[in-house]
Backbone as ProteinMPNN parsed JSONL, in Angstrom:
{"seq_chain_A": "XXXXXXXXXXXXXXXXXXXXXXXXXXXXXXXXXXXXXXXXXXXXXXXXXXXXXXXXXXXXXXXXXXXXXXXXXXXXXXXXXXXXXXXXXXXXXXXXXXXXXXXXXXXXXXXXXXXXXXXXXXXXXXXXXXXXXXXXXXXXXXXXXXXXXXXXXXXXXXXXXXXXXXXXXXXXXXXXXXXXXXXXXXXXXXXXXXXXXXXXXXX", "coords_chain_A": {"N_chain_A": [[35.125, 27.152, -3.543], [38.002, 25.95, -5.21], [39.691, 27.785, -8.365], [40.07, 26.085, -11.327], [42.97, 27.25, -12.204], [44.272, 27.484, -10.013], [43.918, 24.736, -8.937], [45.391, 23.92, -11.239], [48.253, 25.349, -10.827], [48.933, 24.199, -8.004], [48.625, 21.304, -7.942], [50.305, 18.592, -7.746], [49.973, 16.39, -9.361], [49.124, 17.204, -12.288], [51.203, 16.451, -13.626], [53.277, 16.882, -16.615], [51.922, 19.014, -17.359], [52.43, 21.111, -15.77], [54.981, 23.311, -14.909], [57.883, 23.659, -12.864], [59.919, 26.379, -12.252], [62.56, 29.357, -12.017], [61.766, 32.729, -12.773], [62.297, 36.036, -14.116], [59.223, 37.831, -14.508], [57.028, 40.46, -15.235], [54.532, 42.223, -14.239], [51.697, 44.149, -15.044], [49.536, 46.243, -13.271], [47.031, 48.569, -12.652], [47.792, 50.59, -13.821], [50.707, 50.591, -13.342], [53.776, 49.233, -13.598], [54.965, 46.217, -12.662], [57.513, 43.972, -10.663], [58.277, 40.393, -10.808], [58.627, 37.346, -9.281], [58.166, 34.247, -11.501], [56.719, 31.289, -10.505], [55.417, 29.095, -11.147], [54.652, 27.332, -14.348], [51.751, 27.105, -16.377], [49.47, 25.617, -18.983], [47.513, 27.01, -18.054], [47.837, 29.57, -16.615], [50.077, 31.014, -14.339], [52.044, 30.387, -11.194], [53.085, 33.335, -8.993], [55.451, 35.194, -7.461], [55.407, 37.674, -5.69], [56.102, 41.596, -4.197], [53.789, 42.548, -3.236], [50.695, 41.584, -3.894], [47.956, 41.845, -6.645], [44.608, 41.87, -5.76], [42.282, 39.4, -5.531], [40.234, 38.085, -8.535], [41.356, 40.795, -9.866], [42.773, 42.164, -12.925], [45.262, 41.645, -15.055], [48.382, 42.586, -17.169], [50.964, 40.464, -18.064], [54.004, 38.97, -18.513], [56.869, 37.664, -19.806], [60.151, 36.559, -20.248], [59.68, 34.444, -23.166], [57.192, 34.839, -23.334], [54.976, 36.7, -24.507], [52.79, 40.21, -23.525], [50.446, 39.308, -21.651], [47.023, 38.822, -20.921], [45.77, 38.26, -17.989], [44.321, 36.92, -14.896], [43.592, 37.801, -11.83], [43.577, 35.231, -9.78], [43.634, 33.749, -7.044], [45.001, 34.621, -4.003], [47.761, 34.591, -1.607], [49.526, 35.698, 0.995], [52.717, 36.413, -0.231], [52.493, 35.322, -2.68], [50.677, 34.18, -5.767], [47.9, 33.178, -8.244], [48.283, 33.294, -11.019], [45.255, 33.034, -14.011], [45.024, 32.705, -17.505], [43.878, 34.381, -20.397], [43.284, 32.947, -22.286], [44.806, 29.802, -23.425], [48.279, 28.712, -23.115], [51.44, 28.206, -24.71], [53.17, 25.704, -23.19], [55.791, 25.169, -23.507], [56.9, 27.253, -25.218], [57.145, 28.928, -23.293], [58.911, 28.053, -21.938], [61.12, 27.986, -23.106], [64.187, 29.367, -23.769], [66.789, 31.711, -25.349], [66.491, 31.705, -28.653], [63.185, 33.29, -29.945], [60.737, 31.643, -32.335], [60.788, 33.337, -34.872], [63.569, 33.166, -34.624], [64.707, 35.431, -33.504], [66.541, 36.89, -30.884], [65.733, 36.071, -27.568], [64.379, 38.018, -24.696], [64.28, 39.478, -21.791], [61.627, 40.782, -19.805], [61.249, 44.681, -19.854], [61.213, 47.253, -18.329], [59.34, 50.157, -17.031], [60.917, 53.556, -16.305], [62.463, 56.606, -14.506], [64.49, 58.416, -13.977], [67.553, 60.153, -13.6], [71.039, 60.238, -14.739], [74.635, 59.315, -14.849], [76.65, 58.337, -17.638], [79.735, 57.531, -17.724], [82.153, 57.404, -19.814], [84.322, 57.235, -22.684], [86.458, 58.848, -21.536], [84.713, 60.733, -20.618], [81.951, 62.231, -18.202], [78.801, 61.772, -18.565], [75.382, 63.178, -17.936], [72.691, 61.645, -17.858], [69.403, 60.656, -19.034], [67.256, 57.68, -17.825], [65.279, 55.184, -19.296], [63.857, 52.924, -19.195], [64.548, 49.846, -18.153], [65.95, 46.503, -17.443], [67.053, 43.519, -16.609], [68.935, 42.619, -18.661], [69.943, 44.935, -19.859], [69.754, 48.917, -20.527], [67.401, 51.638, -21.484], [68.614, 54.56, -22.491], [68.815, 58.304, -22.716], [69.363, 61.303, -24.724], [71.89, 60.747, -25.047], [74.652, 62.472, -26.811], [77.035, 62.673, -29.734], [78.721, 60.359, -29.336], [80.142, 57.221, -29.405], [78.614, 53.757, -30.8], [79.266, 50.702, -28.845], [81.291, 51.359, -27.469], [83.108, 50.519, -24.365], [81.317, 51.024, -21.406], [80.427, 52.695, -18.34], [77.449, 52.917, -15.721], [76.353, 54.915, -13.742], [73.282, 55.247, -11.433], [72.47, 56.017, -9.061], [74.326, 58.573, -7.537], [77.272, 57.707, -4.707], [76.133, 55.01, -5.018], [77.905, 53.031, -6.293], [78.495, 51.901, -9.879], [77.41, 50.113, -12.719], [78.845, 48.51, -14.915], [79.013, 48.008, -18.416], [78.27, 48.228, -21.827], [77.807, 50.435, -24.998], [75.338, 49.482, -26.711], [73.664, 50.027, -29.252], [72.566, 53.303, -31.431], [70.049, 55.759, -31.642], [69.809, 58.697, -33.027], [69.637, 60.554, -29.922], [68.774, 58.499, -28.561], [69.957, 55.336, -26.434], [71.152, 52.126, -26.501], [72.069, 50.367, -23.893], [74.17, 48.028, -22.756], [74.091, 45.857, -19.795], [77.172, 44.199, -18.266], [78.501, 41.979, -15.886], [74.404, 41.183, -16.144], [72.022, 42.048, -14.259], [71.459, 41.356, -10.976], [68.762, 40.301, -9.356], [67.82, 41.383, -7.324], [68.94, 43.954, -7.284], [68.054, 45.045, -9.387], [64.941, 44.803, -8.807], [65.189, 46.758, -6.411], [65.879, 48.7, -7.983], [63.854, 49.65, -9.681], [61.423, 50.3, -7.888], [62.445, 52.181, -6.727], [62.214, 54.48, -9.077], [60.134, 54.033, -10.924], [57.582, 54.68, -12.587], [54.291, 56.022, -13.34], [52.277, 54.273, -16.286], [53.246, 55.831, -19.604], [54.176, 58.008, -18.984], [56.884, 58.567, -18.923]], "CA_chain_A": [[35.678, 26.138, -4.438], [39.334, 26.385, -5.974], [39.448, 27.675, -9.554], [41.282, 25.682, -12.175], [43.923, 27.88, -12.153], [44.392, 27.301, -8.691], [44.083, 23.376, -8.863], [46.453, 23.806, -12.177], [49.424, 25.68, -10.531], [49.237, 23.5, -7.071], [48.465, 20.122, -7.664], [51.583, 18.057, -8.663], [49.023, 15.348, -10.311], [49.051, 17.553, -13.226], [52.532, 16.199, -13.841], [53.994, 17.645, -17.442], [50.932, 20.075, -17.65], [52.623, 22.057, -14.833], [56.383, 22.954, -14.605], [58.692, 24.677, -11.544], [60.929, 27.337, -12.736], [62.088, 30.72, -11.394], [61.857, 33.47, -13.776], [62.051, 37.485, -14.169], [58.227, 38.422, -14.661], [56.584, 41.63, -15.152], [53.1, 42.407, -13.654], [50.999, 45.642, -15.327], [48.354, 46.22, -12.855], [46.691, 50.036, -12.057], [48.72, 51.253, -14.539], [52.024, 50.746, -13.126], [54.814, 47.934, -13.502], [55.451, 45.888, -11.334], [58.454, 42.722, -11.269], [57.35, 39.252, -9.871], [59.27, 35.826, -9.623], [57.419, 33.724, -11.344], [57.333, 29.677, -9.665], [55.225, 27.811, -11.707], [54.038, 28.027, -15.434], [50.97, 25.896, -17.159], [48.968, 25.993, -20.014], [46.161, 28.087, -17.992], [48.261, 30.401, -15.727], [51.182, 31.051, -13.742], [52.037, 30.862, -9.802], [53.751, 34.259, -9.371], [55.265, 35.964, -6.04], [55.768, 40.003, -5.439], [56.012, 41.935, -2.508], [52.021, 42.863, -2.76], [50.164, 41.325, -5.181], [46.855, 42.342, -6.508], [43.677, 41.278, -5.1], [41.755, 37.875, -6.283], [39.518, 39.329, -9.109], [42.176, 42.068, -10.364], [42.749, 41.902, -14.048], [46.49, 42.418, -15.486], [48.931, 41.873, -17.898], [51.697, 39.893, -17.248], [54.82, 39.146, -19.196], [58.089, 37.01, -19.016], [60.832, 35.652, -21.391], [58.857, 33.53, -24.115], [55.565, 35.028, -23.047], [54.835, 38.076, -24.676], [51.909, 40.556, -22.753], [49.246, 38.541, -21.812], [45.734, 39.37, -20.175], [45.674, 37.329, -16.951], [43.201, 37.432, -13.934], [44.41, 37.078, -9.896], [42.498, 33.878, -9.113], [44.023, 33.471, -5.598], [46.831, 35.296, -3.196], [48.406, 33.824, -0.26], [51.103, 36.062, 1.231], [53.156, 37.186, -1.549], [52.202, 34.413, -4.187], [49.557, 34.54, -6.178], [48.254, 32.737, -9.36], [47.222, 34.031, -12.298], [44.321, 32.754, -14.783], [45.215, 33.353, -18.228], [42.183, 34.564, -20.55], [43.686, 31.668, -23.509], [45.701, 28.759, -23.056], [49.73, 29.444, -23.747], [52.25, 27.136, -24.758], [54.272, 25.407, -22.214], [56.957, 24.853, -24.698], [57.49, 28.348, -25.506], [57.221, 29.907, -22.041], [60.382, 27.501, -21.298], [62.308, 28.149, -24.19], [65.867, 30.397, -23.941], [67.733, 31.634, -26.578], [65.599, 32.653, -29.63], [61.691, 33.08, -30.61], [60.351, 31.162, -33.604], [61.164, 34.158, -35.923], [65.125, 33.575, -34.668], [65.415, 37.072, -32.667], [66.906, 36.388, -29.474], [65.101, 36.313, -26.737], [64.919, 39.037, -23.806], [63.358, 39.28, -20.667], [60.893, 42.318, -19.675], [61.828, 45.722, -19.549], [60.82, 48.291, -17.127], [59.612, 52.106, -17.039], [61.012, 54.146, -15.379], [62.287, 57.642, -14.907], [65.878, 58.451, -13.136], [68.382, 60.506, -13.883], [72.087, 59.26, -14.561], [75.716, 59.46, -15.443], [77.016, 57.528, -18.261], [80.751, 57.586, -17.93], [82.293, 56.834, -21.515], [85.509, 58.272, -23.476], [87.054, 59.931, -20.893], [83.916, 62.293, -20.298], [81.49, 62.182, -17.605], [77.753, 62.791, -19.437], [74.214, 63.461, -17.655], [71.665, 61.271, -19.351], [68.264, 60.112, -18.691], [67.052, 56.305, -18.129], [63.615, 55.645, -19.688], [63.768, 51.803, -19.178], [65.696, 48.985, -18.077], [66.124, 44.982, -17.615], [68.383, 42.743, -15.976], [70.411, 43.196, -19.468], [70.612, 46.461, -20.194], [68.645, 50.074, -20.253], [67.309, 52.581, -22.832], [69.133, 55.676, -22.31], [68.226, 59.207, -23.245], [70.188, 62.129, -24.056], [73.143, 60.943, -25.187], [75.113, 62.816, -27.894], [78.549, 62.539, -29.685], [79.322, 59.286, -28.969], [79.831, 55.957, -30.836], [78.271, 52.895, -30.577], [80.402, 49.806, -29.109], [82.126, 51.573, -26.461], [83.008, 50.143, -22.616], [81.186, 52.283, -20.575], [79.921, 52.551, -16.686], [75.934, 53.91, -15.59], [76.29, 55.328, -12.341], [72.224, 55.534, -11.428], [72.3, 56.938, -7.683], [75.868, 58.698, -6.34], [77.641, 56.956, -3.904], [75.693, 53.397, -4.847], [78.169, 52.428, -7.15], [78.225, 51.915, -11.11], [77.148, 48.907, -13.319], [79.725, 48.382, -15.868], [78.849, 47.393, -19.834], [78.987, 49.244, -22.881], [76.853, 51.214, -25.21], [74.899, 48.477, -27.974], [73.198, 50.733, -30.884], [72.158, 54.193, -30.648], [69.357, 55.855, -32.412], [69.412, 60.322, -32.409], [69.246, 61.038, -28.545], [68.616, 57.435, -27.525], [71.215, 54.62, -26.646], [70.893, 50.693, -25.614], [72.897, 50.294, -22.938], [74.155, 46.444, -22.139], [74.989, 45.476, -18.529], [78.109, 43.45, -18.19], [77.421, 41.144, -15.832], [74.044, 41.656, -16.046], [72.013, 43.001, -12.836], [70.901, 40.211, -9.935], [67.114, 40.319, -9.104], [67.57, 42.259, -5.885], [69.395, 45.612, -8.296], [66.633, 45.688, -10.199], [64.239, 45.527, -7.84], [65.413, 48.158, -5.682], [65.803, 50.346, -9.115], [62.039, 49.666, -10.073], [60.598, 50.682, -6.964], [62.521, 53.533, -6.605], [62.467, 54.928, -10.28], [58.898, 53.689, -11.432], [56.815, 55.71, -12.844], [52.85, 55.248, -13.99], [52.758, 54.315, -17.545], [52.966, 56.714, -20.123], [54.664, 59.337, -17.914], [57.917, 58.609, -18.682]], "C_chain_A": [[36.881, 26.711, -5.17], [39.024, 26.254, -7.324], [40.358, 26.435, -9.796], [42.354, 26.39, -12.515], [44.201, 27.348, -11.088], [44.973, 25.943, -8.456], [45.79, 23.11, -9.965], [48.023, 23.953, -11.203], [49.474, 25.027, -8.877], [49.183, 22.295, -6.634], [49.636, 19.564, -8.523], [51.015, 16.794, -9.567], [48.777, 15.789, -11.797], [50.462, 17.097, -14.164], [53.256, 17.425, -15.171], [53.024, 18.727, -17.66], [51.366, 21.979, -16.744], [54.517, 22.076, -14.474], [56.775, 23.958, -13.555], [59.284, 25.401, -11.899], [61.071, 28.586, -12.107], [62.699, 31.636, -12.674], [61.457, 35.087, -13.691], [60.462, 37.496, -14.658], [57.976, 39.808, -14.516], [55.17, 41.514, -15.061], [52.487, 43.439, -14.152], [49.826, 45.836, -14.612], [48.21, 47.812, -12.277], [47.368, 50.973, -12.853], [50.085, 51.686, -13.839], [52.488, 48.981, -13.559], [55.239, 47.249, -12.771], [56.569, 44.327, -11.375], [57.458, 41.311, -9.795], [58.818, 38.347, -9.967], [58.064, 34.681, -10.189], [58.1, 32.02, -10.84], [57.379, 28.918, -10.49], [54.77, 28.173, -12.894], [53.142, 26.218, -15.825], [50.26, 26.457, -17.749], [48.171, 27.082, -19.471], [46.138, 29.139, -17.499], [49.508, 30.198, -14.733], [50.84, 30.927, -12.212], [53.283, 31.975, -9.681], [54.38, 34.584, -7.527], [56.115, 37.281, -6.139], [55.088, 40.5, -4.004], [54.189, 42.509, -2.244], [51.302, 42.594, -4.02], [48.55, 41.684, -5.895], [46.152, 41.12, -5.884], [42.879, 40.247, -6.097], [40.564, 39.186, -7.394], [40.364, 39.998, -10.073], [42.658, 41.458, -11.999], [43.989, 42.294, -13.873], [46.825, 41.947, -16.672], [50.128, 41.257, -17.559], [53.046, 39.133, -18.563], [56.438, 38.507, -18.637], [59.096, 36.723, -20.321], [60.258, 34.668, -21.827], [57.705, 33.228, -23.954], [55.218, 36.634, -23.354], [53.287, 39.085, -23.689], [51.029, 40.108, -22.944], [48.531, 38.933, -20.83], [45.947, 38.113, -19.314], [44.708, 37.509, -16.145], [43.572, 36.572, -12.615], [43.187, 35.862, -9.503], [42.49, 33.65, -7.707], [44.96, 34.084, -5.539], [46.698, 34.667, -1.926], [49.434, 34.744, 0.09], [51.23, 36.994, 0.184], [52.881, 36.025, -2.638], [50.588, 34.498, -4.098], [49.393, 33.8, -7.846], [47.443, 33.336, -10.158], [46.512, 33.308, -13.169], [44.648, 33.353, -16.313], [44.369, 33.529, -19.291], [42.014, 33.249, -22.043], [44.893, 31.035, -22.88], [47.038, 28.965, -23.646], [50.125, 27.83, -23.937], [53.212, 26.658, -23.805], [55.217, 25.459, -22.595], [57.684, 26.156, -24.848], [57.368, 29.412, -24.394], [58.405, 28.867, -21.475], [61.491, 28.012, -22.039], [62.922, 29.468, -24.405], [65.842, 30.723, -25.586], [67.274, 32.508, -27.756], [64.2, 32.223, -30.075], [61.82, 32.154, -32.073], [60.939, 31.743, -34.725], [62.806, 34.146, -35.909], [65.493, 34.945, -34.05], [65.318, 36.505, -31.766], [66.121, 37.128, -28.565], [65.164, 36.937, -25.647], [64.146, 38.776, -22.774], [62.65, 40.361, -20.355], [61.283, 43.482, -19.293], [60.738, 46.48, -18.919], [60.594, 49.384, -17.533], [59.729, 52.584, -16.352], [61.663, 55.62, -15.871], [63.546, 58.088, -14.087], [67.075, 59.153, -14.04], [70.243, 59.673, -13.681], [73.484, 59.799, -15.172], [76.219, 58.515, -15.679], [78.504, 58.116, -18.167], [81.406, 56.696, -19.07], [83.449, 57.399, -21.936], [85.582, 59.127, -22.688], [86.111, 60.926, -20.189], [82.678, 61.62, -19.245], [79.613, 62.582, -18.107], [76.401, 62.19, -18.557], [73.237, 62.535, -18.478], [70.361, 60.628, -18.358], [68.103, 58.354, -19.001], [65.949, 56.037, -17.927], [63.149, 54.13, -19.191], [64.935, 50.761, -19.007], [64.821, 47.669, -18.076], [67.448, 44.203, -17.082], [69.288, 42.916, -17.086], [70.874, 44.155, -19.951], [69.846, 47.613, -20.09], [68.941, 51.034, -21.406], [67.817, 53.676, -21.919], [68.8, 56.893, -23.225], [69.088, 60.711, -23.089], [71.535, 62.263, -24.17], [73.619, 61.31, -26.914], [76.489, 62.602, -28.451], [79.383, 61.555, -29.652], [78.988, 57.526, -29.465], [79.238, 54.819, -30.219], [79.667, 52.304, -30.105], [81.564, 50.158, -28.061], [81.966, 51.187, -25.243], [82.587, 51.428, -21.951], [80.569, 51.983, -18.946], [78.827, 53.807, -16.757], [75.934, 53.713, -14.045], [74.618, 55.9, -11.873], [71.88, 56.89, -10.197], [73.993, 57.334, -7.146], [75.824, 57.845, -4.94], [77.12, 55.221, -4.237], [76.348, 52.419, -5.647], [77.841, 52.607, -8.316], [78.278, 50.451, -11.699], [78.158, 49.448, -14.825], [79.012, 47.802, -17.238], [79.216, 48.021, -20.863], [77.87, 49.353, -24.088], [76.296, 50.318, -27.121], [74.616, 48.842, -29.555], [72.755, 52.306, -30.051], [70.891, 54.937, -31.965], [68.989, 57.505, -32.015], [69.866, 59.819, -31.067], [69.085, 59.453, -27.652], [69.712, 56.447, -27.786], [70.903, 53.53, -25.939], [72.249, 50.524, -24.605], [73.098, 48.551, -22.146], [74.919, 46.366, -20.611], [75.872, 43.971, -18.733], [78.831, 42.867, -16.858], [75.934, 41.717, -15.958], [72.828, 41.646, -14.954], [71.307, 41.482, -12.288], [69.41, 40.999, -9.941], [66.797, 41.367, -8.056], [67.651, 43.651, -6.578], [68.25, 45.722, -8.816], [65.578, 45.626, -9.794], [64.041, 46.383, -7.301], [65.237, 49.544, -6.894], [64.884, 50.851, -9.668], [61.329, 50.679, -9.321], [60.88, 52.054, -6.49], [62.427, 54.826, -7.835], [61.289, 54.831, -11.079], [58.324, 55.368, -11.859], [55.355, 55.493, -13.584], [53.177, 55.314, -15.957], [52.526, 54.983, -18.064], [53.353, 58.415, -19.715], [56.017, 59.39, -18.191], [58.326, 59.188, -19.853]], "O_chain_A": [[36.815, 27.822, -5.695], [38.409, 25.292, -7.786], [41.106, 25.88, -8.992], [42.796, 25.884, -13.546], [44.529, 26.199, -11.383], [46.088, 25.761, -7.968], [46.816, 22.49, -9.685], [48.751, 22.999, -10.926], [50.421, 25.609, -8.348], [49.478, 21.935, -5.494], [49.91, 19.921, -9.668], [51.731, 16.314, -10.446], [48.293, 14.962, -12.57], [50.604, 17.472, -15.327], [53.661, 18.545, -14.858], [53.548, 19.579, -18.379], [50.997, 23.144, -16.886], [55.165, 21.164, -13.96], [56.108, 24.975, -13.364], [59.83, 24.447, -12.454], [60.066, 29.105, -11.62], [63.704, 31.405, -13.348], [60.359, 35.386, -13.223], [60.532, 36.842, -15.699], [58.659, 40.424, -13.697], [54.592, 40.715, -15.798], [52.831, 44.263, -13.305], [48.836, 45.6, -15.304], [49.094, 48.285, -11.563], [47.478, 52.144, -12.49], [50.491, 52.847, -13.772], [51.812, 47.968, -13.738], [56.096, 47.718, -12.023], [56.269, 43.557, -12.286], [56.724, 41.287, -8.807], [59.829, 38.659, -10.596], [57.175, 34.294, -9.43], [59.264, 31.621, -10.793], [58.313, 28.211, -10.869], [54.367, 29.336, -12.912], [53.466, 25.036, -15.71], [50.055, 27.648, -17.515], [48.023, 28.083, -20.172], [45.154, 29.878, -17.54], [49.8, 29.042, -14.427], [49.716, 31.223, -11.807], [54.374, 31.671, -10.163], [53.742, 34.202, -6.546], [57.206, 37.613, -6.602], [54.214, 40.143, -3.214], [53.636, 42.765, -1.174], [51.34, 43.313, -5.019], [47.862, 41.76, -4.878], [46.571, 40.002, -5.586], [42.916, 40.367, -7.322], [40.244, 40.363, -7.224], [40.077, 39.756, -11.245], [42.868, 40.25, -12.115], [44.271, 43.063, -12.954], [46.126, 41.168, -17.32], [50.441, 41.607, -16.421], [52.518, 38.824, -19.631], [57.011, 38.725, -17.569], [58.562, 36.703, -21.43], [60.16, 33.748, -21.015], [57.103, 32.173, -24.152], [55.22, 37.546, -22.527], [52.666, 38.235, -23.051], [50.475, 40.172, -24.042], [49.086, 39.393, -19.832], [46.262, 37.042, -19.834], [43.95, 38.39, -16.551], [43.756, 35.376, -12.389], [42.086, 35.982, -8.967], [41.433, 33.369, -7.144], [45.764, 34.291, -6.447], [45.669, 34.309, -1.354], [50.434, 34.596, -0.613], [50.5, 37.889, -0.241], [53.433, 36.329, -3.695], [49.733, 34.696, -3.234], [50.353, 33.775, -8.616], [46.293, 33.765, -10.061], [47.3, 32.392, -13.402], [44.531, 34.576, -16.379], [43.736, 32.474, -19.312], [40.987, 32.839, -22.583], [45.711, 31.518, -22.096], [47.008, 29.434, -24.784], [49.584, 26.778, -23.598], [54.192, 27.388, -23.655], [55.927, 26.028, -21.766], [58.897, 26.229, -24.653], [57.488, 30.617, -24.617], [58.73, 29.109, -20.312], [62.578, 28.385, -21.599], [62.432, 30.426, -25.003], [65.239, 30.272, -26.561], [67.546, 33.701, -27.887], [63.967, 31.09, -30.498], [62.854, 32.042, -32.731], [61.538, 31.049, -35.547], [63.45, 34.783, -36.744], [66.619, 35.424, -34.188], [64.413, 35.714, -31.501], [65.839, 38.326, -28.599], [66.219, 36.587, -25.116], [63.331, 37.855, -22.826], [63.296, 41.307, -20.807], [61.788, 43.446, -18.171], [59.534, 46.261, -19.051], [61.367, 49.884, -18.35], [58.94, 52.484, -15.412], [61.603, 55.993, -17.043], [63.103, 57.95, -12.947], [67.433, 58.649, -15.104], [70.586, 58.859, -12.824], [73.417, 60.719, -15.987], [76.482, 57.671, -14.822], [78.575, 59.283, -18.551], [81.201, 55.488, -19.196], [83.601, 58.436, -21.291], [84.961, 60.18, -22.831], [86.498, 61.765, -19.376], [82.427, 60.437, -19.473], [79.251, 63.747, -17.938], [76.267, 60.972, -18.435], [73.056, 62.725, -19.681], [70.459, 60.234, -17.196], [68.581, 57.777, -19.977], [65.351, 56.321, -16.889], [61.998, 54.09, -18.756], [66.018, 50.817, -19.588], [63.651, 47.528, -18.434], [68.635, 44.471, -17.271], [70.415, 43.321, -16.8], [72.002, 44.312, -20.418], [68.921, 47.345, -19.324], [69.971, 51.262, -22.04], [67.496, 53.718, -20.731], [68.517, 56.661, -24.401], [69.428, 61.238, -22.03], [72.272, 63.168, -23.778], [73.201, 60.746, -27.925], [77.289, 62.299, -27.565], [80.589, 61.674, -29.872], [77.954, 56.92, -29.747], [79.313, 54.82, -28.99], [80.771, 52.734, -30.437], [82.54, 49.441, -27.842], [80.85, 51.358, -24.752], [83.179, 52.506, -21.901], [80.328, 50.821, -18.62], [78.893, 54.915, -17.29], [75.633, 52.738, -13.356], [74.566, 57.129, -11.932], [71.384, 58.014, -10.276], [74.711, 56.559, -6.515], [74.855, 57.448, -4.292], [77.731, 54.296, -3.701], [75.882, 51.299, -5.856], [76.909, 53.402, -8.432], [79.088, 49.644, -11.241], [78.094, 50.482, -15.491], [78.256, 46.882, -16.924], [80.376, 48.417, -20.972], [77.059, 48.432, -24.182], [76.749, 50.537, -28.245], [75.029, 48.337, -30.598], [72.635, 52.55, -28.851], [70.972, 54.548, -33.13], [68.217, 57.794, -31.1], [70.446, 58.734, -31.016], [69.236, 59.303, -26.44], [70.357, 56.43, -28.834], [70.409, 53.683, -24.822], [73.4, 50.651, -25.022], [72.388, 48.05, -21.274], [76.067, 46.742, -20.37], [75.413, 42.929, -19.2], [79.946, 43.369, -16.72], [75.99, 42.945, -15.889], [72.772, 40.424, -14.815], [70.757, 40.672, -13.033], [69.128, 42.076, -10.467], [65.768, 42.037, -7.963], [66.704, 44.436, -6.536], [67.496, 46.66, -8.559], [64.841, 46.451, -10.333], [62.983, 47.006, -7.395], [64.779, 50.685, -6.825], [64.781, 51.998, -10.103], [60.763, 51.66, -9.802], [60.085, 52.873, -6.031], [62.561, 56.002, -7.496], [61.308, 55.576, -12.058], [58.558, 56.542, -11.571], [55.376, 54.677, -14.506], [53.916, 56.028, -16.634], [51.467, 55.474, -17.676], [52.929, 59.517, -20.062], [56.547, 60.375, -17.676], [59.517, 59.44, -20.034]]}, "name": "protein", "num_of_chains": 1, "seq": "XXXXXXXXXXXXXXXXXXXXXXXXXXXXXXXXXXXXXXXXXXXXXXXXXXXXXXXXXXXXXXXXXXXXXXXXXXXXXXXXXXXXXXXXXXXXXXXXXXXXXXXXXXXXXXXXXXXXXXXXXXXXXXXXXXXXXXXXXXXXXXXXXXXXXXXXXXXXXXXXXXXXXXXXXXXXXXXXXXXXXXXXXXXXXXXXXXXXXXXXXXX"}
């Protein structure tokens, strides 16, 4: 028998209870990170798809722009989609909504851990720095000294693969926000996850 989750995120009879959208997600399952697309969002759970998703059963957390980490549970997988069960009912309203949270702080989309070495090119100088975390808009940086907020700069991750252009947001001691300008397609940050991951708490 199909849960309600299940029925929720595939029956279009649910009309406004159930909306289509595609959206950056983050998956926490086994203690790693993992990115999703999600499809569909409703009050009781999402339809999600990633290149291997956990197994029906599998507990996670799960996380998107105007859904902060929430306990979910794999109800069904097909393929690469898969829907999740969420353990309380969310707001539809505020898992749509851009721009800024309730409190007025603008809203972001999920950041990543990871663990990759890098060169921030900045003022003329070429500098070594560590990258602890990223996001389609920008990445925590580690490591960097000397250098001011507010400047155009380029984060060269892997030689030869190119550099993502932006420039360097706030900095705090040793660490530095780093904004991408555009900022990264779904595929970049994919590829930079999977190769750069690291279990949580390791980084």
């Amino acid at each position: 028998m199909a849960s309600r989750a299940e029925d929720t995120l595939n029956d279009r009879r649910d009309g406004p209870r159930t909306r289509s959208v595609l959206a950056l997600g983050k998956i926490v399952h086994a203690g790693r990170e993992h990115i999703a697309i999600v499809r569909d969002i409703a009050s009781g759970g999402l339809k999600i798809e990633m290149i291997d998703p956990p197994e029906p059963g599998s507990y996670v957390i799960v996380e998107m722009l105007g859904l902060n980490p929430t306990p979910a549970r794999v109800a069904w997988r097909r393929d690469r989609q898969a829907g999740l069960a969420f353990s309380m009912p969310q707001e539809v309203e505020r898992m749509c909504r851009r721009g800024r949270d309730e409190s007025g702080t603008a809203a972001r989309g999920p950041r990543f851990t990871i663990a990759a070495r890098a060169t921030l090119r900045v003022d003329g100088r070429a500098v070594p720095i560590d990258v602890v975390n990223i996001s389609a808009g920008g990445a925590r940086l580690r490591g960097l000294v000397g250098v001011a907020a507010n400047l155009p700069a380029s984060l060269e991750l892997r030689r030869g693969k190119g550099a993502w252009s932006g420039y360097i947001r706030w900095l705090d001691g040793a660490d530095a926000g780093f904004s991408f300008t555009p900022p990264l397609d779904f595929r970049t940050l994919l590829d930079t996850v999977q190769s750069s991951s690291v279990p949580i708490g390791r980084s």
